[in-house]
Every structure is written in structure tokens, then in C-alpha cells.
PDB file of C-alpha atoms in Angstrom:
ATOM      1  CA  MET A   1     130.082 129.241  24.584  1.00 36.00           C
ATOM      2  CA  ILE A   2     128.995 132.397  26.936  1.00 34.00           C
ATOM      3  CA  GLN A   3     126.089 134.372  25.217  1.00 34.00           C
ATOM      4  CA  GLU A   4     126.233 138.118  25.661  1.00 33.00           C
ATOM      5  CA  ASN A   5     123.759 140.938  25.178  1.00 38.00           C
ATOM      6  CA  SER A   6     123.547 142.584  21.825  1.00 38.00           C
ATOM      7  CA  PRO A   7     124.589 146.284  22.055  1.00 42.00           C
ATOM      8  CA  GLY A   8     121.259 148.409  23.254  1.00 45.00           C
ATOM      9  CA  GLN A   9     119.298 145.137  24.322  1.00 45.00           C
ATOM     10  CA  SER A  10     118.236 145.421  27.773  1.00 44.00           C
ATOM     11  CA  PRO A  11     118.869 142.259  30.440  1.00 44.00           C
ATOM     12  CA  GLU A  12     114.967 142.115  30.742  1.00 48.00           C
ATOM     13  CA  ASN A  13     114.355 141.689  27.253  1.00 49.00           C
ATOM     14  CA  GLY A  14     117.014 139.266  26.831  1.00 49.00           C
ATOM     15  CA  SER A  15     117.071 135.756  27.401  1.00 51.00           C
ATOM     16  CA  ARG A  16     116.609 134.523  30.827  1.00 53.00           C
ATOM     17  CA  PRO A  17     117.741 130.995  32.281  1.00 51.00           C
ATOM     18  CA  ALA A  18     114.793 128.364  32.395  1.00 50.00           C
ATOM     19  CA  LYS A  19     113.456 128.417  35.903  1.00 50.00           C
ATOM     20  CA  ARG A  20     114.906 125.062  37.646  1.00 52.00           C
ATOM     21  CA  GLU A  21     111.925 122.672  38.550  1.00 57.00           C
ATOM     22  CA  GLU A  22     111.792 120.653  41.343  1.00 61.00           C
ATOM     23  CA  THR A  23     112.316 117.061  40.442  1.00 79.00           C
ATOM     24  CA  TRP A  24     110.222 114.002  41.958  1.00 76.00           C
ATOM     25  CA  GLY A  25     113.693 112.813  43.564  1.00 71.00           C
ATOM     26  CA  GLU A  26     114.053 115.976  45.216  1.00 66.00           C
ATOM     27  CA  SER A  27     110.842 116.155  46.783  1.00 65.00           C
ATOM     28  CA  LEU A  28     111.120 112.501  48.003  1.00 67.00           C
ATOM     29  CA  ARG A  29     114.706 113.461  49.515  1.00 67.00           C
ATOM     30  CA  PHE A  30     113.096 116.404  51.352  1.00 59.00           C
ATOM     31  CA  PHE A  31     110.032 114.218  52.541  1.00 58.00           C
ATOM     32  CA  ILE A  32     112.903 111.826  53.918  1.00 67.00           C
ATOM     33  CA  LEU A  33     114.910 113.977  55.861  1.00 58.00           C
ATOM     34  CA  LEU A  34     111.667 115.670  57.403  1.00 56.00           C
ATOM     35  CA  VAL A  35     110.266 112.147  58.588  1.00 56.00           C
ATOM     36  CA  LEU A  36     114.225 111.593  60.036  1.00 53.00           C
ATOM     37  CA  ALA A  37     114.130 114.637  61.823  1.00 52.00           C
ATOM     38  CA  VAL A  38     110.784 114.070  63.177  1.00 53.00           C
ATOM     39  CA  PHE A  39     112.024 110.604  64.155  1.00 49.00           C
ATOM     40  CA  ALA A  40     115.246 111.887  65.768  1.00 49.00           C
ATOM     41  CA  VAL A  41     113.236 114.615  67.658  1.00 50.00           C
ATOM     42  CA  ARG A  42     110.469 112.271  69.358  1.00 51.00           C
ATOM     43  CA  SER A  43     113.423 109.726  69.680  1.00 47.00           C
ATOM     44  CA  LEU A  44     116.103 111.667  71.485  1.00 55.00           C
ATOM     45  CA  VAL A  45     114.628 114.950  72.676  1.00 62.00           C
ATOM     46  CA  VAL A  46     110.910 115.367  73.559  1.00 74.00           C
ATOM     47  CA  GLU A  47     107.346 113.897  72.937  1.00 88.00           C
ATOM     48  CA  PRO A  48     103.830 115.074  73.875  1.00 89.00           C
ATOM     49  CA  PHE A  49     101.800 112.415  75.452  1.00 93.00           C
ATOM     50  CA  ASN A  50      97.991 112.686  76.082  1.00 94.00           C
ATOM     51  CA  ILE A  51      96.795 112.050  79.887  1.00 95.00           C
ATOM     52  CA  PRO A  52      93.476 109.801  79.209  1.00 93.00           C
ATOM     53  CA  SER A  53      92.582 108.456  82.859  1.00 93.00           C
ATOM     54  CA  GLY A  54      92.459 109.847  86.383  1.00 94.00           C
ATOM     55  CA  SER A  55      94.898 107.953  87.938  1.00 96.00           C
ATOM     56  CA  MET A  56      97.207 110.776  88.421  1.00 97.00           C
ATOM     57  CA  ILE A  57      94.566 113.359  89.665  1.00 97.00           C
ATOM     58  CA  PRO A  58      95.216 116.253  90.865  1.00 97.00           C
ATOM     59  CA  THR A  59      98.594 116.285  89.550  1.00 98.00           C
ATOM     60  CA  LEU A  60      97.303 115.709  86.120  1.00 97.00           C
ATOM     61  CA  GLN A  61      93.952 116.099  84.831  1.00 96.00           C
ATOM     62  CA  ILE A  62      92.129 114.224  81.936  1.00 95.00           C
ATOM     63  CA  GLY A  63      92.715 115.763  78.685  1.00 94.00           C
ATOM     64  CA  ASP A  64      96.422 117.117  79.835  1.00 96.00           C
ATOM     65  CA  PHE A  65      98.709 117.358  77.275  1.00 96.00           C
ATOM     66  CA  VAL A  66     102.393 116.958  78.846  1.00 97.00           C
ATOM     67  CA  LEU A  67     105.699 117.310  77.315  1.00 93.00           C
ATOM     68  CA  VAL A  68     108.286 114.339  78.026  1.00 94.00           C
ATOM     69  CA  SER A  69     111.973 114.779  78.277  1.00 92.00           C
ATOM     70  CA  LYS A  70     113.251 111.352  76.266  1.00 88.00           C
ATOM     71  CA  SER A  71     117.001 112.075  77.779  1.00 87.00           C
ATOM     72  CA  SER A  72     115.852 112.258  81.320  1.00 88.00           C
ATOM     73  CA  TYR A  73     116.734 108.123  82.041  1.00 93.00           C
ATOM     74  CA  GLY A  74     118.509 107.345  78.846  1.00 86.00           C
ATOM     75  CA  TYR A  75     117.767 105.515  75.760  1.00 84.00           C
ATOM     76  CA  SER A  76     115.952 102.222  75.447  1.00 84.00           C
ATOM     77  CA  ARG A  77     114.153 100.508  72.518  1.00 83.00           C
ATOM     78  CA  PHE A  78     110.825 102.211  74.072  1.00 83.00           C
ATOM     79  CA  SER A  79     112.411 105.564  73.399  1.00 78.00           C
ATOM     80  CA  PHE A  80     111.923 104.784  69.579  1.00 73.00           C
ATOM     81  CA  PRO A  81     108.451 104.976  67.532  1.00 70.00           C
ATOM     82  CA  PHE A  82     107.447 101.493  67.117  1.00 63.00           C
ATOM     83  CA  SER A  83     109.665 100.283  70.058  1.00 63.00           C
ATOM     84  CA  LEU A  84     112.554  99.371  67.379  1.00 60.00           C
ATOM     85  CA  ASN A  85     114.833  96.962  68.673  1.00 70.00           C
ATOM     86  CA  LEU A  86     117.860  98.468  67.784  1.00 67.00           C
ATOM     87  CA  PHE A  87     120.152  97.620  70.737  1.00 65.00           C
ATOM     88  CA  GLN A  88     119.905  95.791  74.217  1.00 70.00           C
ATOM     89  CA  GLY A  89     119.201  97.568  77.449  1.00 73.00           C
ATOM     90  CA  ARG A  90     119.607 101.314  77.676  1.00 77.00           C
ATOM     91  CA  ILE A  91     122.610 103.742  76.903  1.00 79.00           C
ATOM     92  CA  PHE A  92     123.596 106.914  78.688  1.00 73.00           C
ATOM     93  CA  GLY A  93     121.021 105.407  81.198  1.00 74.00           C
ATOM     94  CA  SER A  94     120.591 107.146  84.568  1.00 86.00           C
ATOM     95  CA  GLU A  95     118.352 106.256  87.459  1.00 90.00           C
ATOM     96  CA  PRO A  96     115.056 107.932  88.106  1.00 96.00           C
ATOM     97  CA  HIS A  97     114.470 109.775  91.754  1.00 97.00           C
ATOM     98  CA  ARG A  98     111.747 109.447  94.083  1.00 98.00           C
ATOM     99  CA  GLY A  99     109.011 112.017  93.386  1.00 97.00           C
ATOM    100  CA  ASP A 100     109.476 111.743  89.368  1.00 98.00           C
ATOM    101  CA  VAL A 101     106.186 111.789  87.315  1.00 98.00           C
ATOM    102  CA  ALA A 102     107.362 109.495  84.686  1.00 97.00           C
ATOM    103  CA  VAL A 103     105.980 107.745  81.327  1.00 97.00           C
ATOM    104  CA  PHE A 104     107.112 104.288  80.868  1.00 97.00           C
ATOM    105  CA  ARG A 105     105.666 100.868  79.329  1.00 96.00           C
ATOM    106  CA  PHE A 106     103.106  98.763  80.799  1.00 97.00           C
ATOM    107  CA  THR A 107     104.749  95.395  82.285  1.00 97.00           C
ATOM    108  CA  ARG A 108     102.325  93.154  80.232  1.00 95.00           C
ATOM    109  CA  ASP A 109     101.988  94.929  77.335  1.00 95.00           C
ATOM    110  CA  THR A 110     104.742  97.121  76.293  1.00 93.00           C
ATOM    111  CA  SER A 111     103.079  99.074  73.381  1.00 93.00           C
ATOM    112  CA  ILE A 112     100.972 100.709  76.316  1.00 95.00           C
ATOM    113  CA  ASP A 113     101.906 103.893  77.956  1.00 95.00           C
ATOM    114  CA  TYR A 114     101.707 104.329  81.465  1.00 97.00           C
ATOM    115  CA  ILE A 115     102.444 107.764  83.469  1.00 97.00           C
ATOM    116  CA  LYS A 116     102.675 107.394  87.377  1.00 98.00           C
ATOM    117  CA  ARG A 117     105.123 108.862  90.299  1.00 98.00           C
ATOM    118  CA  ILE A 118     108.176 106.829  90.874  1.00 98.00           C
ATOM    119  CA  VAL A 119     108.056 106.421  94.920  1.00 98.00           C
ATOM    120  CA  GLY A 120     110.411 103.445  95.239  1.00 98.00           C
ATOM    121  CA  LEU A 121     113.685 102.708  94.054  1.00 98.00           C
ATOM    122  CA  PRO A 122     116.076  99.655  94.159  1.00 98.00           C
ATOM    123  CA  GLY A 123     116.425  98.246  98.053  1.00 98.00           C
ATOM    124  CA  ASP A 124     113.359 100.539  99.252  1.00 98.00           C
ATOM    125  CA  HIS A 125     110.860  98.922 101.279  1.00 98.00           C
ATOM    126  CA  ILE A 126     107.245 100.128 100.662  1.00 98.00           C
ATOM    127  CA  GLN A 127     104.502  99.716 102.481  1.00 98.00           C
ATOM    128  CA  VAL A 128     101.017 101.215 102.556  1.00 98.00           C
ATOM    129  CA  THR A 129      99.250 100.718 105.905  1.00 97.00           C
ATOM    130  CA  GLY A 130      95.621 102.356 106.905  1.00 96.00           C
ATOM    131  CA  GLY A 131      95.830 104.599 103.492  1.00 96.00           C
ATOM    132  CA  LYS A 132      99.291 105.840 104.680  1.00 97.00           C
ATOM    133  CA  LEU A 133     102.248 105.323 102.434  1.00 98.00           C
ATOM    134  CA  PHE A 134     105.574 103.980 104.673  1.00 98.00           C
ATOM    135  CA  ILE A 135     108.901 104.207 102.789  1.00 98.00           C
ATOM    136  CA  ASN A 136     111.994 102.104 104.606  1.00 98.00           C
ATOM    137  CA  GLY A 137     109.853 101.982 107.707  1.00 97.00           C
ATOM    138  CA  ILE A 138     109.040 105.905 108.010  1.00 97.00           C
ATOM    139  CA  GLU A 139     105.708 107.180 107.532  1.00 98.00           C
ATOM    140  CA  LEU A 140     105.161 109.842 105.126  1.00 98.00           C
ATOM    141  CA  GLN A 141     104.264 113.438 106.234  1.00 97.00           C
ATOM    142  CA  ARG A 142     100.777 114.334 104.653  1.00 97.00           C
ATOM    143  CA  ASP A 143      99.083 117.464 105.344  1.00 98.00           C
ATOM    144  CA  PRO A 144      95.491 117.716 104.694  1.00 97.00           C
ATOM    145  CA  LEU A 145      93.708 120.531 102.328  1.00 97.00           C
ATOM    146  CA  GLY A 146      90.345 119.910 102.199  1.00 97.00           C
ATOM    147  CA  HIS A 147      87.562 118.241 100.174  1.00 98.00           C
ATOM    148  CA  TYR A 148      88.309 117.820  96.788  1.00 97.00           C
ATOM    149  CA  GLU A 149      85.561 116.519  93.849  1.00 95.00           C
ATOM    150  CA  THR A 150      86.253 115.862  89.997  1.00 93.00           C
ATOM    151  CA  LEU A 151      84.924 113.602  87.618  1.00 90.00           C
ATOM    152  CA  ASP A 152      87.200 110.613  86.272  1.00 89.00           C
ATOM    153  CA  GLU A 153      87.240 109.318  82.500  1.00 88.00           C
ATOM    154  CA  SER A 154      84.075 107.362  83.069  1.00 86.00           C
ATOM    155  CA  ASN A 155      82.339 110.512  84.398  1.00 87.00           C
ATOM    156  CA  ARG A 156      82.181 108.840  87.543  1.00 90.00           C
ATOM    157  CA  LEU A 157      82.260 110.978  90.773  1.00 93.00           C
ATOM    158  CA  LEU A 158      85.437 111.074  92.763  1.00 93.00           C
ATOM    159  CA  SER A 159      84.666 112.704  96.021  1.00 95.00           C
ATOM    160  CA  GLY A 160      87.557 112.540  98.564  1.00 96.00           C
ATOM    161  CA  GLN A 161      90.370 114.302 100.809  1.00 97.00           C
ATOM    162  CA  LEU A 162      93.118 116.329  99.212  1.00 98.00           C
ATOM    163  CA  TYR A 163      96.524 116.114 101.020  1.00 98.00           C
ATOM    164  CA  ARG A 164     100.030 117.635 100.721  1.00 98.00           C
ATOM    165  CA  GLU A 165     102.720 114.637 100.624  1.00 98.00           C
ATOM    166  CA  THR A 166     106.355 115.012 101.198  1.00 98.00           C
ATOM    167  CA  LEU A 167     108.446 112.236  99.597  1.00 98.00           C
ATOM    168  CA  PRO A 168     111.715 111.714 100.583  1.00 97.00           C
ATOM    169  CA  GLY A 169     114.560 112.773  98.026  1.00 94.00           C
ATOM    170  CA  SER A 170     116.868 110.486  96.466  1.00 96.00           C
ATOM    171  CA  GLY A 171     120.426 110.900  95.049  1.00 92.00           C
ATOM    172  CA  GLY A 172     121.066 114.156  97.123  1.00 92.00           C
ATOM    173  CA  ARG A 173     117.679 115.666  96.261  1.00 94.00           C
ATOM    174  CA  ALA A 174     115.443 117.723  98.215  1.00 96.00           C
ATOM    175  CA  PRO A 175     112.262 116.009  99.369  1.00 97.00           C
ATOM    176  CA  VAL A 176     109.524 116.147  96.848  1.00 97.00           C
ATOM    177  CA  VAL A 177     106.222 118.001  97.872  1.00 98.00           C
ATOM    178  CA  HIS A 178     103.170 117.029  95.946  1.00 98.00           C
ATOM    179  CA  ASP A 179      99.507 116.716  96.387  1.00 98.00           C
ATOM    180  CA  ILE A 180      97.620 113.257  96.199  1.00 98.00           C
ATOM    181  CA  LEU A 181      94.029 112.111  96.662  1.00 98.00           C
ATOM    182  CA  LYS A 182      92.478 110.201  98.792  1.00 98.00           C
ATOM    183  CA  LEU A 183      88.792 108.454  98.469  1.00 96.00           C
ATOM    184  CA  THR A 184      88.833 105.562 101.343  1.00 95.00           C
ATOM    185  CA  ASP A 185      91.483 104.136 103.553  1.00 94.00           C
ATOM    186  CA  ASP A 186      89.512 100.679 103.260  1.00 94.00           C
ATOM    187  CA  GLY A 187      90.685  97.808 100.904  1.00 94.00           C
ATOM    188  CA  PHE A 188      93.983  96.038  99.722  1.00 93.00           C
ATOM    189  CA  ALA A 189      95.420  99.166  98.315  1.00 95.00           C
ATOM    190  CA  ASN A 190      95.516 100.530 101.365  1.00 97.00           C
ATOM    191  CA  ASP A 191      96.695  97.642 103.685  1.00 97.00           C
ATOM    192  CA  THR A 192      99.176  96.194 101.579  1.00 97.00           C
ATOM    193  CA  PRO A 193     102.833  93.734 102.556  1.00 97.00           C
ATOM    194  CA  GLU A 194     105.792  95.575 102.454  1.00 98.00           C
ATOM    195  CA  TYR A 195     107.277  95.348  99.267  1.00 98.00           C
ATOM    196  CA  VAL A 196     111.217  95.192  98.549  1.00 98.00           C
ATOM    197  CA  VAL A 197     112.269  96.551  95.003  1.00 98.00           C
ATOM    198  CA  PRO A 198     114.220  94.804  93.407  1.00 98.00           C
ATOM    199  CA  GLU A 199     117.554  95.684  91.354  1.00 97.00           C
ATOM    200  CA  GLY A 200     116.870  97.134  88.122  1.00 95.00           C
ATOM    201  CA  HIS A 201     113.263  98.000  88.911  1.00 97.00           C
ATOM    202  CA  PHE A 202     111.127 101.004  90.430  1.00 98.00           C
ATOM    203  CA  PHE A 203     107.828 101.144  92.416  1.00 98.00           C
ATOM    204  CA  ALA A 204     105.426 103.383  90.756  1.00 98.00           C
ATOM    205  CA  MET A 205     102.112 104.857  92.406  1.00 98.00           C
ATOM    206  CA  GLY A 206      99.174 107.324  91.025  1.00 98.00           C
ATOM    207  CA  ASP A 207      98.529 110.624  92.696  1.00 98.00           C
ATOM    208  CA  ASP A 208      94.745 109.352  92.917  1.00 97.00           C
ATOM    209  CA  ARG A 209      95.712 106.532  95.471  1.00 97.00           C
ATOM    210  CA  ASP A 210      92.387 104.606  95.297  1.00 96.00           C
ATOM    211  CA  ASP A 211      91.671 104.621  91.680  1.00 93.00           C
ATOM    212  CA  SER A 212      95.060 103.668  90.354  1.00 95.00           C
ATOM    213  CA  ALA A 213      96.626 100.490  88.888  1.00 94.00           C
ATOM    214  CA  ASP A 214      99.865 100.668  90.144  1.00 97.00           C
ATOM    215  CA  SER A 215     102.833  98.503  91.799  1.00 98.00           C
ATOM    216  CA  ARG A 216     100.790  98.124  94.623  1.00 98.00           C
ATOM    217  CA  PHE A 217      99.132  94.882  92.353  1.00 97.00           C
ATOM    218  CA  GLN A 218     101.569  92.603  92.064  1.00 95.00           C
ATOM    219  CA  GLY A 219      99.392  89.612  90.945  1.00 92.00           C
ATOM    220  CA  ASP A 220      98.567  87.852  87.541  1.00 91.00           C
ATOM    221  CA  GLY A 221      95.607  89.891  86.863  1.00 92.00           C
ATOM    222  CA  PRO A 222      95.666  92.036  83.449  1.00 93.00           C
ATOM    223  CA  ASP A 223      95.832  95.542  85.040  1.00 93.00           C
ATOM    224  CA  ASP A 224      98.531  94.211  87.722  1.00 96.00           C
ATOM    225  CA  LEU A 225     101.482  96.471  87.475  1.00 98.00           C
ATOM    226  CA  GLY A 226     103.942  95.051  89.605  1.00 97.00           C
ATOM    227  CA  PHE A 227     107.491  96.605  89.565  1.00 98.00           C
ATOM    228  CA  VAL A 228     108.644  98.063  86.810  1.00 98.00           C
ATOM    229  CA  PRO A 229     111.903  97.353  84.850  1.00 96.00           C
ATOM    230  CA  MET A 230     114.089 100.543  84.223  1.00 95.00           C
ATOM    231  CA  GLN A 231     114.278  99.417  80.650  1.00 92.00           C
ATOM    232  CA  ASN A 232     110.826 100.111  80.042  1.00 95.00           C
ATOM    233  CA  LEU A 233     111.372 103.999  81.270  1.00 95.00           C
ATOM    234  CA  VAL A 234     110.347 106.335  78.245  1.00 94.00           C
ATOM    235  CA  GLY A 235     110.999 109.952  80.119  1.00 94.00           C
ATOM    236  CA  ARG A 236     110.238 112.266  82.683  1.00 96.00           C
ATOM    237  CA  ALA A 237     107.048 114.329  82.545  1.00 97.00           C
ATOM    238  CA  PRO A 238     108.237 117.926  83.538  1.00 96.00           C
ATOM    239  CA  ILE A 239     105.394 120.245  82.078  1.00 96.00           C
ATOM    240  CA  VAL A 240     101.993 120.173  81.130  1.00 97.00           C
ATOM    241  CA  LEU A 241     101.960 121.827  77.229  1.00 94.00           C
ATOM    242  CA  PHE A 242      98.096 122.696  77.638  1.00 93.00           C
ATOM    243  CA  SER A 243      94.876 120.997  78.581  1.00 95.00           C
ATOM    244  CA  ILE A 244      91.881 120.307  77.179  1.00 92.00           C
ATOM    245  CA  ASP A 245      88.338 119.418  79.231  1.00 89.00           C
ATOM    246  CA  GLU A 246      86.715 116.985  76.776  1.00 79.00           C
ATOM    247  CA  ARG A 247      83.270 117.146  78.153  1.00 79.00           C
ATOM    248  CA  HIS A 248      81.920 117.227  74.371  1.00 79.00           C
ATOM    249  CA  PRO A 249      82.607 115.527  71.309  1.00 80.00           C
ATOM    250  CA  ILE A 250      85.149 116.828  68.754  1.00 77.00           C
ATOM    251  CA  TRP A 251      82.673 117.876  66.202  1.00 84.00           C
ATOM    252  CA  GLN A 252      80.977 120.508  68.735  1.00 84.00           C
ATOM    253  CA  PHE A 253      83.638 123.172  67.868  1.00 79.00           C
ATOM    254  CA  TRP A 254      81.742 125.853  69.606  1.00 83.00           C
ATOM    255  CA  TYR A 255      82.609 124.703  72.667  1.00 84.00           C
ATOM    256  CA  TRP A 256      86.456 124.540  72.088  1.00 82.00           C
ATOM    257  CA  PRO A 257      87.236 128.095  73.679  1.00 85.00           C
ATOM    258  CA  VAL A 258      85.670 127.267  76.890  1.00 87.00           C
ATOM    259  CA  GLU A 259      87.205 123.785  76.868  1.00 90.00           C
ATOM    260  CA  VAL A 260      90.486 124.799  77.098  1.00 92.00           C
ATOM    261  CA  ARG A 261      91.768 125.103  80.847  1.00 94.00           C
ATOM    262  CA  TRP A 262      93.956 128.183  80.224  1.00 92.00           C
ATOM    263  CA  ASN A 263      95.107 128.015  84.049  1.00 93.00           C
ATOM    264  CA  ARG A 264      97.386 124.708  82.859  1.00 95.00           C
ATOM    265  CA  PHE A 265      99.143 126.111  80.160  1.00 93.00           C
ATOM    266  CA  LEU A 266     102.666 125.657  80.210  1.00 94.00           C
ATOM    267  CA  HIS A 267     102.229 124.552  83.976  1.00 96.00           C
ATOM    268  CA  ILE A 268     105.005 122.462  85.864  1.00 96.00           C
ATOM    269  CA  VAL A 269     104.287 119.153  87.384  1.00 97.00           C
ATOM    270  CA  LYS A 270     105.283 118.950  90.976  1.00 93.00           C
TER     271      LYS A 270
END
């Protein structure tokens, strides 16, 4: 039966529909949809990563927060939170390019994320001689930029020479020009054998060439990276969202404004 207002009765004084209260089931459904949306964005679109070490100095600084494009190389189990094993191999896969700064899973413990620069693709011959990088028998051009000093994650002084290096392009792309830090030309990492990158793998190096556990180390040590399977790729890091110079404990909030590196806000990664 439809109820009508009696003559002369205003709608304000009449009966009103009872306010509908949200049920427990609807709240749960909203929460589940929210979790699924976050899961989808982190798995398929973008994910932020924090830079905890100095292996990519000067390109990436300790305390940088980079935004990683998850679709750059297609998707594998490592694209998903908790590495959910939903399928084998990669789908919508594409090969990375030389010079890409990429996030991938560590070869000896796939629960750990690494970020390095990809310098070698399948079939490439990679060698470091006298501290200089050779790709397919050709020495890479590098131009000195002067002295450079900074502190690493252990508060240890890194003091060396800054260079601008030119990596040959791949897949029809232009050469990639980026900066590297050299602390020394001595040691195994500066005089390596020639490595040939196997099919389905890539060769990664840190831009801090003398403070990076990367593909130059091919042994059985716990920090040796070796060749990285393409399946371990998580995504490419094209931009720094923001950066914090974490020199003080987080509870010392009065340092927060001065610890923000404003010049690295939305900084393009080269």
C-alpha cells in the first residue's frame, strides 16, 4: 500500500524512510574490492620501490623511491605480490634494452629485489679490462666529469671519479648515455674474463662499478649474481618519485623537511 500525506501535512513533518544502514557484508565486500584493486595495480601497472644501497650511485641515491613499470617486460610470477605462482614463464613478454634500469629478483634468493642497469643481452660478449667496459669487443666511450664523493648505506665514504658512459642501443634504439662512478681500476671486478650472455638471460651491472655485487660475479658465493634469467624481471624504473636523505632516525621528525631531496622529485632515470 502506498502511503500519502494527509491534507495539510508537510513532507517535513510526515513519515520519512528509515536511513539504510550499511551491513557487515557490504563493508566486507568493499574491503575485498579495495584489496583486489590494489593487488591489480601493483601486479599489472606500477609499484614503488625504495633504494636501500649505493650500488647504483650516482644514478640512484640511497633513499630514492622509484616507480617501476610492471608492464615493461611482460608478467611472470615475480610480477605479483608474494610471487604467486599462477602460471609458468612470462606472458606478454618483451626483451629489455641495453641501458634499462630494471628491478628483478636476486638469482640466489627470489624473495629479494635487486635494481641494476642491463648492459648485456643474449649473445653479447661482456668483459671489463683495466676498469673499462667492453661489449662485443668494443670499448665503451666514457668521458671524465670530475671528482665525486658520497656516503654509502654503511656511512662509508665513496671517493672516486665520475664518468659519462655511452652504452650501445639495442632493438633499433639510440645509445644510452648515463653516469657511472669509478673508485679504482684494481681488483677482479675491473679485470674479468669474457662472459657470453646465454639465451633467456641478461647481464646486469651497478653504476657504482666498484661497489656492486652484479653479473661480473659468477661463482657460488652468497652475493654472486651471475647471469639473470629474463623470468626474474619485475619491471623498468623510469622515474624517481621522491627522495629522502635518511641520515637521522625517523622519530626525529624535525629533520624531515631538510632531509627531503626536492631536486629529485619526479626525477627521470637515465
